[in-house]
Short mmCIF file of C-alpha atoms in Angstrom, two decimals:
data_model
loop_
_atom_site.label_atom_id
_atom_site.label_comp_id
_atom_site.label_asym_id
_atom_site.label_seq_id
_atom_site.Cartn_x
_atom_site.Cartn_y
_atom_site.Cartn_z
CA UNK A 108 -22.50 3.95 -34.87
CA UNK A 109 -21.23 0.33 -34.58
CA UNK A 110 -19.10 -1.13 -37.34
CA UNK A 111 -17.31 -4.47 -37.52
CA UNK A 112 -15.13 -5.08 -40.54
CA UNK A 113 -14.09 -8.68 -41.17
CA UNK A 114 -13.65 -9.34 -37.49
CA UNK A 115 -12.38 -12.69 -36.26
CA UNK A 116 -11.60 -13.77 -32.75
CA UNK A 117 -9.81 -16.96 -31.83
CA UNK A 118 -9.33 -18.01 -28.21
CA UNK A 119 -7.45 -21.10 -29.36
CA UNK A 120 -5.73 -21.53 -32.68
CA UNK A 121 -8.03 -23.04 -35.26
CA UNK A 122 -11.20 -22.53 -33.19
CA UNK A 123 -12.67 -19.12 -34.04
CA UNK A 124 -15.38 -17.76 -31.74
CA UNK A 125 -16.06 -15.15 -34.41
CA UNK A 126 -15.19 -15.79 -38.02
CA UNK A 127 -14.88 -12.90 -40.47
CA UNK A 128 -17.89 -10.99 -39.14
CA UNK A 129 -18.92 -7.69 -40.73
CA UNK A 130 -21.74 -5.67 -39.28
CA UNK A 131 -23.09 -2.13 -39.38
CA UNK A 132 -25.54 -0.68 -36.86
CA UNK A 133 -26.73 2.86 -37.53
CA UNK A 134 -27.33 5.55 -34.95
CA UNK A 135 -30.67 5.15 -33.15
CA UNK A 136 -31.24 1.55 -34.29
CA UNK A 137 -32.63 -1.24 -32.10
CA UNK A 138 -30.95 -4.56 -32.89
CA UNK A 139 -31.36 -8.05 -31.52
CA UNK A 140 -28.43 -10.46 -31.79
CA UNK A 141 -29.68 -14.02 -31.40
CA UNK A 142 -28.16 -17.45 -31.55
CA UNK A 143 -27.47 -20.56 -29.51
CA UNK A 144 -24.74 -20.90 -26.91
CA UNK A 145 -21.34 -20.84 -28.54
CA UNK A 146 -22.58 -18.84 -31.50
CA UNK A 147 -20.28 -15.94 -30.65
CA UNK A 148 -22.80 -13.45 -29.20
CA UNK A 149 -20.93 -12.84 -25.93
CA UNK A 150 -17.61 -12.55 -27.74
CA UNK A 151 -19.23 -9.86 -29.89
CA UNK A 152 -20.28 -7.87 -26.78
CA UNK A 153 -16.79 -8.22 -25.27
CA UNK A 154 -15.22 -6.95 -28.47
CA UNK A 155 -17.56 -3.94 -28.50
CA UNK A 156 -16.54 -3.11 -24.92
CA UNK A 157 -12.87 -3.67 -25.73
CA UNK A 158 -12.73 -6.37 -23.10
CA UNK A 159 -11.18 -8.48 -25.85
CA UNK A 160 -9.03 -7.68 -28.85
CA UNK A 161 -10.01 -9.12 -32.24
CA UNK A 162 -7.51 -11.54 -33.77
CA UNK A 163 -8.27 -9.96 -37.13
CA UNK A 164 -10.38 -7.11 -38.49
CA UNK A 165 -11.46 -3.79 -37.14
CA UNK A 166 -14.09 -2.68 -34.62
CA UNK A 167 -15.19 0.94 -34.98
CA UNK A 168 -17.59 2.55 -32.54
CA UNK A 169 -18.79 6.13 -32.95
CA UNK A 170 -15.86 6.67 -35.32
CA UNK A 171 -13.36 5.37 -32.76
CA UNK A 172 -11.08 2.60 -34.01
CA UNK A 173 -10.82 0.41 -30.92
CA UNK A 174 -7.50 -1.03 -32.02
CA UNK A 175 -5.93 2.40 -31.66
CA UNK A 176 -7.14 3.00 -28.11
CA UNK A 177 -4.47 2.90 -25.42
CA UNK A 178 -5.15 1.36 -21.99
CA UNK A 179 -5.56 4.88 -20.59
CA UNK A 180 -8.14 5.86 -23.22
CA UNK A 181 -10.39 2.83 -22.62
CA UNK A 182 -12.31 4.24 -19.59
CA UNK A 183 -13.31 7.37 -21.49
CA UNK A 184 -14.45 5.28 -24.44
CA UNK A 185 -16.54 2.97 -22.23
CA UNK A 186 -18.38 5.93 -20.75
CA UNK A 187 -20.22 6.28 -24.09
CA UNK A 188 -21.56 2.76 -23.79
CA UNK A 189 -24.13 1.69 -21.24
CA UNK A 190 -23.97 -1.99 -20.49
CA UNK A 191 -26.42 -4.43 -18.89
CA UNK A 192 -25.60 -8.06 -18.08
CA UNK A 193 -27.65 -11.19 -17.46
CA UNK A 194 -26.31 -11.43 -13.91
CA UNK A 195 -26.90 -7.70 -13.27
CA UNK A 196 -23.37 -7.15 -11.87
CA UNK A 197 -24.40 -4.68 -9.20
CA UNK A 198 -22.06 -3.71 -6.39
CA UNK A 199 -23.48 -5.91 -3.65
CA UNK A 200 -22.35 -3.83 -0.71
CA UNK A 201 -23.87 -0.60 -2.01
CA UNK A 202 -27.51 0.35 -2.06
CA UNK A 203 -29.57 1.14 -5.15
CA UNK A 204 -28.83 4.86 -5.03
CA UNK A 205 -25.07 4.30 -4.60
CA UNK A 206 -24.98 1.73 -7.42
CA UNK A 207 -26.45 4.23 -9.88
CA UNK A 208 -24.51 7.18 -8.50
CA UNK A 209 -21.31 5.15 -8.87
CA UNK A 210 -21.49 5.38 -12.67
CA UNK A 211 -21.52 9.16 -12.29
CA UNK A 212 -18.80 9.23 -9.62
CA UNK A 213 -16.58 7.39 -12.05
CA UNK A 214 -16.77 10.24 -14.54
CA UNK A 215 -16.40 12.83 -11.76
CA UNK A 216 -19.88 14.28 -12.08
CA UNK A 217 -20.41 17.00 -9.45
CA UNK A 218 -22.48 15.81 -6.50
CA UNK A 219 -25.28 18.31 -7.21
CA UNK A 220 -25.87 16.68 -10.63
CA UNK A 221 -25.74 13.20 -9.10
CA UNK A 222 -28.46 14.27 -6.64
CA UNK A 223 -30.53 15.46 -9.58
CA UNK A 224 -29.94 12.60 -12.04
CA UNK A 225 -30.10 9.50 -9.83
CA UNK A 226 -33.64 10.08 -8.51
CA UNK A 227 -34.77 10.87 -12.07
CA UNK A 228 -33.34 7.55 -13.31
CA UNK A 229 -34.89 5.70 -10.38
CA UNK A 230 -38.29 7.15 -11.26
CA UNK A 231 -37.82 6.15 -14.87
CA UNK A 232 -37.19 2.51 -13.96
CA UNK A 233 -39.92 2.58 -11.29
CA UNK A 234 -37.72 2.12 -8.24
CA UNK A 235 -37.94 5.56 -6.65
CA UNK A 236 -39.03 4.14 -3.33
CA UNK A 237 -36.36 1.47 -3.15
CA UNK A 238 -33.33 3.74 -3.36
CA UNK A 239 -32.07 2.60 0.04
CA UNK A 240 -32.39 -1.14 -0.66
CA UNK A 241 -29.40 -3.35 -1.26
CA UNK A 242 -29.26 -5.68 -4.31
CA UNK A 243 -29.92 -8.76 -2.16
CA UNK A 244 -33.20 -7.21 -1.01
CA UNK A 245 -34.47 -6.83 -4.59
CA UNK A 246 -36.07 -9.28 -7.03
CA UNK A 247 -34.26 -10.19 -10.25
CA UNK A 248 -36.42 -7.80 -12.25
CA UNK A 249 -35.73 -4.96 -9.85
CA UNK A 250 -31.99 -5.66 -9.91
CA UNK A 251 -32.01 -5.56 -13.69
CA UNK A 252 -33.83 -2.23 -13.59
CA UNK A 253 -31.15 -0.86 -11.29
CA UNK A 254 -28.51 -2.12 -13.72
CA UNK A 255 -30.39 -0.41 -16.53
CA UNK A 256 -30.61 2.84 -14.61
CA UNK A 257 -26.86 2.64 -13.96
CA UNK A 258 -26.19 2.00 -17.63
CA UNK A 259 -28.28 4.99 -18.68
CA UNK A 260 -27.52 7.61 -16.06
CA UNK A 261 -24.64 9.06 -18.08
CA UNK A 262 -26.82 9.24 -21.21
CA UNK A 263 -24.69 6.91 -23.34
CA UNK A 264 -24.92 6.88 -27.13
CA UNK A 265 -25.06 3.08 -27.17
CA UNK A 266 -26.69 0.58 -24.84
CA UNK A 267 -25.42 -3.00 -24.92
CA UNK A 268 -27.59 -5.57 -23.17
CA UNK A 269 -26.12 -9.07 -22.85
CA UNK A 270 -29.00 -11.47 -22.10
CA UNK A 271 -30.84 -8.83 -20.04
CA UNK A 272 -33.85 -11.11 -19.50
CA UNK A 273 -31.91 -14.33 -19.03
CA UNK A 274 -32.64 -14.49 -15.29
CA UNK A 275 -36.11 -12.96 -15.34
CA UNK A 276 -39.67 -14.26 -15.50
CA UNK A 277 -41.81 -13.33 -18.56
CA UNK A 278 -43.52 -10.38 -16.83
CA UNK A 279 -40.23 -8.79 -15.75
CA UNK A 280 -38.68 -9.62 -19.10
CA UNK A 281 -41.34 -7.62 -20.88
CA UNK A 282 -40.99 -4.69 -18.53
CA UNK A 283 -37.24 -4.53 -19.17
CA UNK A 284 -37.82 -4.77 -22.92
CA UNK A 285 -40.35 -1.93 -22.80
CA UNK A 286 -37.80 0.18 -20.97
CA UNK A 287 -35.19 -0.62 -23.61
CA UNK A 288 -37.62 0.37 -26.35
CA UNK A 289 -38.37 3.67 -24.58
CA UNK A 290 -34.68 4.40 -24.28
CA UNK A 291 -34.23 3.63 -27.97
CA UNK A 292 -37.06 5.99 -28.86
CA UNK A 293 -35.17 8.73 -27.05
CA UNK A 294 -32.30 8.27 -29.52
CA UNK A 295 -29.99 5.72 -27.91
CA UNK A 296 -28.68 2.94 -30.15
CA UNK A 297 -29.64 -0.36 -28.49
CA UNK A 298 -28.05 -3.76 -29.14
CA UNK A 299 -29.62 -6.65 -27.26
CA UNK A 300 -28.06 -10.10 -27.18
CA UNK A 301 -30.74 -12.60 -26.25
CA UNK A 302 -32.13 -16.11 -26.25
CA UNK A 303 -35.67 -14.94 -25.67
CA UNK A 304 -37.51 -16.12 -28.77
CA UNK A 305 -40.93 -14.82 -27.68
CA UNK A 306 -39.75 -11.27 -27.16
CA UNK A 307 -37.67 -11.15 -30.34
CA UNK A 308 -40.56 -12.43 -32.42
CA UNK A 309 -43.03 -10.02 -30.84
CA UNK A 310 -41.00 -6.82 -31.08
CA UNK A 311 -40.38 -6.87 -34.82
CA UNK A 312 -36.96 -5.24 -34.72
CA UNK A 313 -33.80 -5.87 -36.71
CA UNK A 314 -32.54 -9.36 -35.88
CA UNK A 315 -29.01 -10.59 -36.51
CA UNK A 316 -28.71 -14.35 -36.18
CA UNK A 317 -25.35 -15.93 -35.41
CA UNK A 318 -24.23 -19.53 -35.66
CA UNK A 319 -20.76 -20.88 -34.90
CA UNK A 320 -19.17 -17.44 -35.05
CA UNK A 321 -20.76 -16.39 -38.30
CA UNK A 322 -23.73 -14.10 -39.08
CA UNK A 323 -26.21 -16.34 -40.85
CA UNK A 324 -29.02 -13.83 -41.26
CA UNK A 325 -29.67 -10.13 -40.78
CA UNK A 326 -33.34 -9.13 -41.16
CA UNK A 327 -34.87 -5.71 -40.80
CA UNK A 328 -38.02 -6.83 -38.97
CA UNK A 329 -36.94 -10.36 -38.32
CA UNK A 330 -37.67 -13.16 -35.94
CA UNK A 331 -35.86 -15.80 -33.98
CA UNK A 332 -36.22 -19.03 -35.89
CA UNK A 333 -35.31 -22.62 -35.15
CA UNK A 334 -31.78 -23.46 -36.20
CA UNK A 335 -32.66 -26.61 -38.06
CA UNK B 131 -9.14 16.06 -10.19
CA UNK B 132 -12.17 17.31 -8.28
CA UNK B 133 -12.02 17.67 -4.51
CA UNK B 134 -15.29 15.72 -4.33
CA UNK B 135 -13.55 12.78 -6.08
CA UNK B 136 -10.71 12.79 -3.56
CA UNK B 137 -13.25 12.97 -0.74
CA UNK B 138 -15.23 10.14 -2.33
CA UNK B 139 -12.16 7.91 -2.64
CA UNK B 140 -11.20 8.59 0.99
CA UNK B 141 -14.74 7.83 2.14
CA UNK B 142 -14.92 4.64 0.08
CA UNK B 143 -11.54 3.50 1.45
CA UNK B 144 -12.79 3.93 5.01
CA UNK B 145 -16.13 2.30 4.18
CA UNK B 146 -14.32 -0.65 2.59
CA UNK B 147 -12.61 -1.36 5.91
CA UNK B 148 -16.00 -1.76 7.58
CA UNK B 149 -17.57 -3.58 4.62
CA UNK B 150 -14.87 -6.25 4.81
CA UNK B 151 -14.57 -6.42 8.58
CA UNK B 152 -13.01 -9.85 8.79
CA UNK B 153 -10.43 -9.13 6.13
CA UNK B 154 -9.59 -5.78 7.72
CA UNK B 155 -9.20 -7.38 11.14
CA UNK B 156 -7.01 -10.15 9.72
CA UNK B 157 -4.81 -7.61 7.94
CA UNK B 158 -4.52 -5.37 11.00
CA UNK B 159 -3.70 -8.39 13.19
CA UNK B 160 -1.03 -9.64 10.77
CA UNK B 161 0.48 -6.19 10.47
CA UNK B 162 0.37 -5.70 14.26
CA UNK B 163 2.11 -9.02 14.87
CA UNK B 164 4.88 -8.17 12.41
CA UNK B 165 5.40 -4.64 13.73
CA UNK B 166 5.29 -5.93 17.30
CA UNK B 167 8.05 -8.44 16.56
CA UNK B 168 9.99 -5.77 14.74
CA UNK B 169 9.56 -3.40 17.69
CA UNK B 170 10.76 -5.95 20.23
CA UNK B 171 13.77 -6.77 18.12
CA UNK B 172 14.49 -3.11 17.51
CA UNK B 173 14.35 -2.32 21.24
CA UNK B 174 16.66 -5.24 22.05
CA UNK B 175 19.18 -4.27 19.36
CA UNK B 176 19.34 -0.56 20.23
CA UNK B 177 19.75 -1.38 23.89
CA UNK B 178 22.44 -3.90 23.13
CA UNK B 179 24.25 -1.36 20.99
CA UNK B 180 23.86 1.19 23.74
CA UNK B 181 25.35 -1.15 26.33
CA UNK B 182 28.32 -1.94 24.07
CA UNK B 183 28.77 1.75 23.35
CA UNK B 184 28.76 2.52 27.05
CA UNK B 185 31.43 -0.11 27.51
CA UNK B 186 33.40 1.41 24.65
CA UNK B 187 33.39 4.90 26.08
CA UNK B 188 34.79 3.51 29.32
CA UNK B 189 37.92 2.41 27.48
CA UNK B 190 40.47 5.20 27.27
CA UNK B 191 43.77 5.73 25.55
CA UNK B 192 46.24 7.49 27.85
CA UNK B 193 48.91 9.74 26.35
CA UNK B 194 51.80 10.78 28.63
CA UNK B 195 53.47 14.08 27.88
CA UNK B 196 57.23 14.63 27.59
CA UNK B 197 59.06 15.54 30.75
CA UNK B 198 59.25 19.27 31.33
CA UNK B 199 56.75 20.04 28.58
CA UNK B 200 55.32 23.57 28.68
CA UNK B 201 51.69 24.32 29.55
CA UNK B 202 51.15 26.05 26.15
CA UNK B 203 52.30 22.98 24.28
CA UNK B 204 49.99 20.74 26.35
CA UNK B 205 47.00 22.96 25.54
CA UNK B 206 47.95 22.88 21.89
CA UNK B 207 48.05 19.07 21.88
CA UNK B 208 44.72 18.85 23.74
CA UNK B 209 43.06 21.05 21.12
CA UNK B 210 44.51 18.97 18.31
CA UNK B 211 43.26 15.72 19.87
CA UNK B 212 39.79 17.12 20.60
CA UNK B 213 39.35 17.97 16.93
CA UNK B 214 39.63 14.30 15.90
CA UNK B 215 36.32 12.79 14.77
CA UNK B 216 36.78 9.53 16.70
CA UNK B 217 37.36 11.37 20.01
CA UNK B 218 34.34 11.58 22.28
CA UNK B 219 35.91 13.54 25.11
CA UNK B 220 39.27 14.02 26.81
CA UNK B 221 40.35 14.36 30.39
CA UNK B 222 43.61 16.18 31.20
CA UNK B 223 45.36 14.95 34.33
CA UNK B 224 48.14 17.27 35.44
CA UNK B 225 51.10 16.07 37.52
CA UNK B 226 49.52 17.67 40.62
CA UNK B 227 46.19 15.94 39.96
CA UNK B 228 47.95 12.61 39.45
CA UNK B 229 49.81 12.97 42.77
CA UNK B 230 46.67 14.04 44.60
CA UNK B 231 44.78 11.06 43.27
CA UNK B 232 47.65 8.77 44.21
CA UNK B 233 47.60 10.10 47.73
CA UNK B 234 43.83 9.58 48.00
CA UNK B 235 44.08 6.08 46.64
CA UNK B 236 47.09 4.79 48.56
CA UNK B 237 47.77 7.00 51.61
CA UNK B 238 44.23 7.41 52.80
CA UNK B 239 44.91 5.61 56.07
CA UNK B 240 48.52 6.70 56.48
CA UNK B 241 48.50 10.45 55.98
CA UNK B 242 51.77 10.84 57.96
CA UNK B 243 53.59 9.09 55.13
CA UNK B 244 52.67 11.93 52.76
CA UNK B 245 54.54 14.39 54.97
CA UNK B 246 57.79 12.88 53.76
CA UNK B 247 56.99 14.10 50.25
CA UNK B 248 56.30 17.69 51.23
CA UNK B 249 57.10 20.15 48.42
CA UNK B 250 58.01 17.20 46.29
CA UNK B 251 55.92 15.51 43.62
CA UNK B 252 57.24 12.06 42.77
CA UNK B 253 54.80 11.99 39.83
CA UNK B 254 55.96 15.30 38.40
CA UNK B 255 56.49 13.73 34.96
CA UNK B 256 53.19 11.92 34.80
CA UNK B 257 50.99 14.64 33.28
CA UNK B 258 48.73 12.80 30.86
CA UNK B 259 45.67 13.01 28.69
CA UNK B 260 42.90 10.39 28.96
CA UNK B 261 41.21 10.16 25.58
CA UNK B 262 37.77 8.52 25.31
CA UNK B 263 36.65 7.34 21.90
CA UNK B 264 33.21 7.36 20.37
CA UNK B 265 34.19 4.54 18.04
CA UNK B 266 36.55 2.00 19.49
CA UNK B 267 37.44 0.57 16.09
CA UNK B 268 39.30 3.82 15.38
CA UNK B 269 41.73 3.33 18.27
CA UNK B 270 44.56 2.31 15.96
CA UNK B 271 44.21 5.50 13.87
CA UNK B 272 44.23 7.63 16.99
CA UNK B 273 47.33 5.92 18.36
CA UNK B 274 49.16 6.45 15.05
CA UNK B 275 48.16 10.08 15.17
CA UNK B 276 49.31 10.47 18.76
CA UNK B 277 52.65 8.82 17.97
CA UNK B 278 53.25 11.46 15.31
CA UNK B 279 52.77 14.33 17.75
CA UNK B 280 55.82 15.96 19.20
CA UNK B 281 55.50 16.22 23.01
CA UNK B 282 53.99 12.79 23.72
CA UNK B 283 56.42 10.22 25.07
CA UNK B 284 54.23 7.22 25.84
CA UNK B 285 50.78 5.90 24.91
CA UNK B 286 48.89 3.34 27.03
CA UNK B 287 46.09 1.40 25.37
CA UNK B 288 44.25 -1.88 25.57
CA UNK B 289 44.20 -3.41 22.12
CA UNK B 290 42.36 -6.60 23.04
CA UNK B 291 39.45 -4.77 24.71
CA UNK B 292 39.17 -2.41 21.77
CA UNK B 293 39.24 -5.24 19.29
CA UNK B 294 36.70 -7.37 21.16
CA UNK B 295 34.25 -4.52 21.54
CA UNK B 296 34.74 -3.41 17.99
CA UNK B 297 34.16 -6.91 16.63
CA UNK B 298 31.14 -7.32 18.86
CA UNK B 299 29.68 -4.12 17.49
CA UNK B 300 30.16 -5.26 13.91
CA UNK B 301 28.57 -8.61 14.74
CA UNK B 302 25.51 -6.92 16.26
CA UNK B 303 25.27 -4.78 13.13
CA UNK B 304 25.25 -7.82 10.84
CA UNK B 305 22.84 -9.85 12.93
CA UNK B 306 20.39 -6.99 13.33
CA UNK B 307 20.50 -6.19 9.60
CA UNK B 308 19.85 -9.85 8.77
CA UNK B 309 16.97 -10.21 11.24
CA UNK B 310 15.40 -6.91 10.16
CA UNK B 311 15.55 -8.03 6.53
CA UNK B 312 14.00 -11.41 7.34
CA UNK B 313 11.27 -9.76 9.42
CA UNK B 314 10.54 -7.28 6.65
CA UNK B 315 10.34 -10.00 4.04
CA UNK B 316 8.01 -12.07 6.23
CA UNK B 317 5.84 -8.99 6.93
CA UNK B 318 5.56 -8.05 3.26
CA UNK B 319 4.75 -11.66 2.36
CA UNK B 320 2.12 -12.13 5.08
CA UNK B 321 0.49 -8.75 4.64
CA UNK B 322 0.68 -8.99 0.86
CA UNK B 323 -1.08 -12.35 1.03
CA UNK B 324 -3.81 -11.08 3.30
CA UNK B 325 -4.37 -8.05 1.07
CA UNK B 326 -4.33 -10.30 -2.01
CA UNK B 327 -7.06 -12.49 -0.58
CA UNK B 328 -9.09 -9.42 0.41
CA UNK B 329 -8.82 -7.86 -3.01
CA UNK B 330 -9.30 -11.10 -4.95
CA UNK B 331 -12.67 -11.47 -3.25
CA UNK B 332 -13.55 -8.13 -4.79
CA UNK B 333 -12.19 -8.98 -8.23
CA UNK B 334 -15.70 -8.96 -9.65
CA UNK B 335 -16.33 -5.51 -8.18
CA UNK B 336 -13.16 -4.19 -9.82
CA UNK B 337 -14.28 -5.73 -13.13
CA UNK B 338 -17.66 -3.97 -12.90
CA UNK B 339 -15.97 -0.66 -12.11
CA UNK B 340 -13.73 -1.00 -15.14
CA UNK B 341 -16.59 -1.92 -17.48
CA UNK B 342 -18.58 1.17 -16.59
CA UNK B 343 -15.62 3.39 -17.36
CA UNK B 344 -13.59 3.75 -14.15
CA UNK B 345 -10.02 4.86 -14.59
CA UNK B 346 -7.33 2.74 -12.93
CA UNK B 347 -6.84 5.53 -10.42
CA UNK B 348 -10.50 5.60 -9.46
CA UNK B 349 -10.56 1.84 -8.89
CA UNK B 350 -7.28 1.78 -7.08
CA UNK B 351 -7.55 4.85 -4.83
CA UNK B 352 -10.04 3.43 -2.29
CA UNK B 353 -7.98 0.22 -2.02
CA UNK B 354 -4.85 2.26 -1.39
CA UNK B 355 -6.62 4.41 1.22
CA UNK B 356 -7.77 1.16 2.82
CA UNK B 357 -4.24 -0.30 2.71
CA UNK B 358 -2.74 2.82 4.26
CA UNK B 359 -5.31 2.96 7.06
CA UNK B 360 -4.86 -0.75 7.80
CA UNK B 361 -1.08 -0.21 7.83
CA UNK B 362 -1.45 2.77 10.13
CA UNK B 363 -3.70 0.95 12.58
CA UNK B 364 -1.52 -2.15 12.34
CA UNK B 365 1.48 -0.13 13.48
CA UNK B 366 -0.20 2.10 16.07
CA UNK B 367 -1.61 -0.80 18.14
CA UNK B 368 1.69 -2.65 18.65
CA UNK B 369 3.47 0.66 19.38
CA UNK B 370 1.07 1.31 22.24
CA UNK B 371 1.60 -2.20 23.60
CA UNK B 372 5.37 -1.99 23.17
CA UNK B 373 5.52 1.39 24.91
CA UNK B 374 3.57 -0.02 27.82
CA UNK B 375 5.66 -3.17 28.23
CA UNK B 376 9.07 -1.59 27.57
CA UNK B 377 9.43 0.14 30.94
CA UNK B 378 7.84 -2.77 32.74
CA UNK B 379 10.31 -5.20 31.15
CA UNK B 380 13.33 -3.07 32.04
CA UNK B 381 12.13 -2.65 35.59
CA UNK B 382 11.62 -6.37 35.87
CA UNK B 383 15.09 -7.18 34.50
CA UNK B 384 16.76 -4.68 36.81
CA UNK B 385 14.94 -6.04 39.85
CA UNK B 386 15.40 -9.66 38.97
CA UNK B 387 19.03 -9.40 37.94
CA UNK B 388 20.21 -6.50 40.12
CA UNK B 389 23.71 -7.86 39.96
CA UNK B 390 23.84 -6.57 36.39
CA UNK B 391 22.67 -3.04 37.21
CA UNK B 392 26.16 -1.55 36.73
CA UNK B 393 26.74 -3.42 33.53
CA UNK B 394 23.38 -2.96 31.86
CA UNK B 395 22.58 0.62 30.99
CA UNK B 396 19.18 0.52 29.29
CA UNK B 397 17.98 3.34 27.08
CA UNK B 398 14.99 5.34 28.31
CA UNK B 399 11.71 4.58 26.49
CA UNK B 400 11.63 8.08 24.94
CA UNK B 401 14.96 7.49 23.25
CA UNK B 402 13.96 4.11 21.81
CA UNK B 403 10.52 5.25 20.69
CA UNK B 404 11.71 8.50 19.12
CA UNK B 405 13.14 6.26 16.37
CA UNK B 406 10.78 3.29 16.66
CA UNK B 407 7.55 5.30 16.25
CA UNK B 408 8.40 6.93 12.90
CA UNK B 409 10.07 3.72 11.65
CA UNK B 410 7.07 1.54 12.52
CA UNK B 411 4.60 4.06 11.07
CA UNK B 412 6.56 4.35 7.83
CA UNK B 413 6.82 0.56 7.66
CA UNK B 414 3.09 0.04 8.29
CA UNK B 415 1.94 2.72 5.86
CA UNK B 416 4.57 1.72 3.31
CA UNK B 417 3.68 -1.97 3.37
CA UNK B 418 -0.06 -1.16 3.26
CA UNK B 419 0.47 1.13 0.28
CA UNK B 420 2.78 -1.18 -1.67
CA UNK B 421 0.65 -4.30 -1.09
CA UNK B 422 -2.62 -2.66 -2.16
CA UNK B 423 -0.95 -0.90 -5.10
CA UNK B 424 0.64 -4.05 -6.52
CA UNK B 425 -2.28 -6.38 -5.86
CA UNK B 426 -4.86 -4.08 -7.52
CA UNK B 427 -2.61 -3.76 -10.56
CA UNK B 428 -3.16 -7.44 -11.33
CA UNK B 429 -6.92 -6.96 -11.58
CA UNK B 430 -6.92 -3.72 -13.53
CA UNK B 431 -6.23 -5.24 -16.91
CA UNK B 432 -9.91 -5.45 -17.87
#
């Protein structure tokens, strides 16, 4: 489902953010990508979303070679990937319902389907009663659940979560992780970039550890260990 | 594209105006100020041109016919002259008319003097054609043409008046073109800047839209709707104000400077606004569209 072949990314000459990284994530897998700041985790997410172009190597997602995508083809490609960020990135001037519906508007889903799907997603993330609230009226955990509902409403094949618990307390962090696990059990490939040692160690999933732009370990039921 | 998408983009564009009230107000105010200035300048220029034109049409070239010329020949010449593009209208003065007018002008208080000329017309060879031009700069061409016609013995003209008015007209043309260009450039710059600030604030929003799979069109359409509406409102308001003050201003000038009444022939509001309304609306909508289109393009490369 996700394939990186000898991928490097340099923002400045001689300082690679990613250095010759190869990676293969199969369909339906749940993968943690861990590592300290500057290890290249965020660059990896940006490459998967085609926000950035690799300096070298090839990124292939669902058999699509990202290098070959034209600017016009990018939106359609991104619709197969749900994405959740640490800072939620909700549209601040739209309420919960409109934020989730927006992801469907973008792909021109008929209104009758939007009216069916959005409440279903809101129920799934436990926010059915807050559909009229604006992001500023919600807690961090609730905002992240809205972001998750938005990422999932179009039933993407892949879900990318970039530090999804970075701004949340432990209780909310666990709730978000449980939701991600549920989504994965329904068949979505999930890739979570995180710092959260406790969660990674408890969930016993595949863990890819990065350091200075290189994958230093890739364990099937791994943990998040100290760097030294 | 689905109708619901078009409807959605329209709705979002309108909502955006209310969501960003301060920005919308600033843009509308900037646009209004520019269109207002443009409108004032436009009204002044068209009136000025009108006044000069009025002065031009008062200047005539007089062509005197040969002595003993036949009526048929005169009619033939009149038809030929009327066909010329630079001719606005002509006025044929027969020998009898000329004599009658002379009598009215000079023997009004001494009618007994006319009796001495009974059955005699001292102006019998003064049949002439007054030719009024629609473009005074073409006077030379007309005179050359008249000189080539058989049956015309003399042509009276005022070269200096024609030249002055013609030069004046050209000067007004240049000045108005220059000022309109400067005003347009200032408007595009000011409005473009305001729109840029408004859209830059929403850079993050555009980024989010792009990351969840929005096409450029879908991101851009509400901004363009917003730009067009702001442009439309920004041109409608000053038009209303201009329409209201135009008549008032003319009335005031005519009352205050009534000595100029004969000289200054102002255009009626309807005539000025029949051109100003579509021009201002096209300008407003056009600037709104172009600014939002170009500014969003910068942020779409996500």
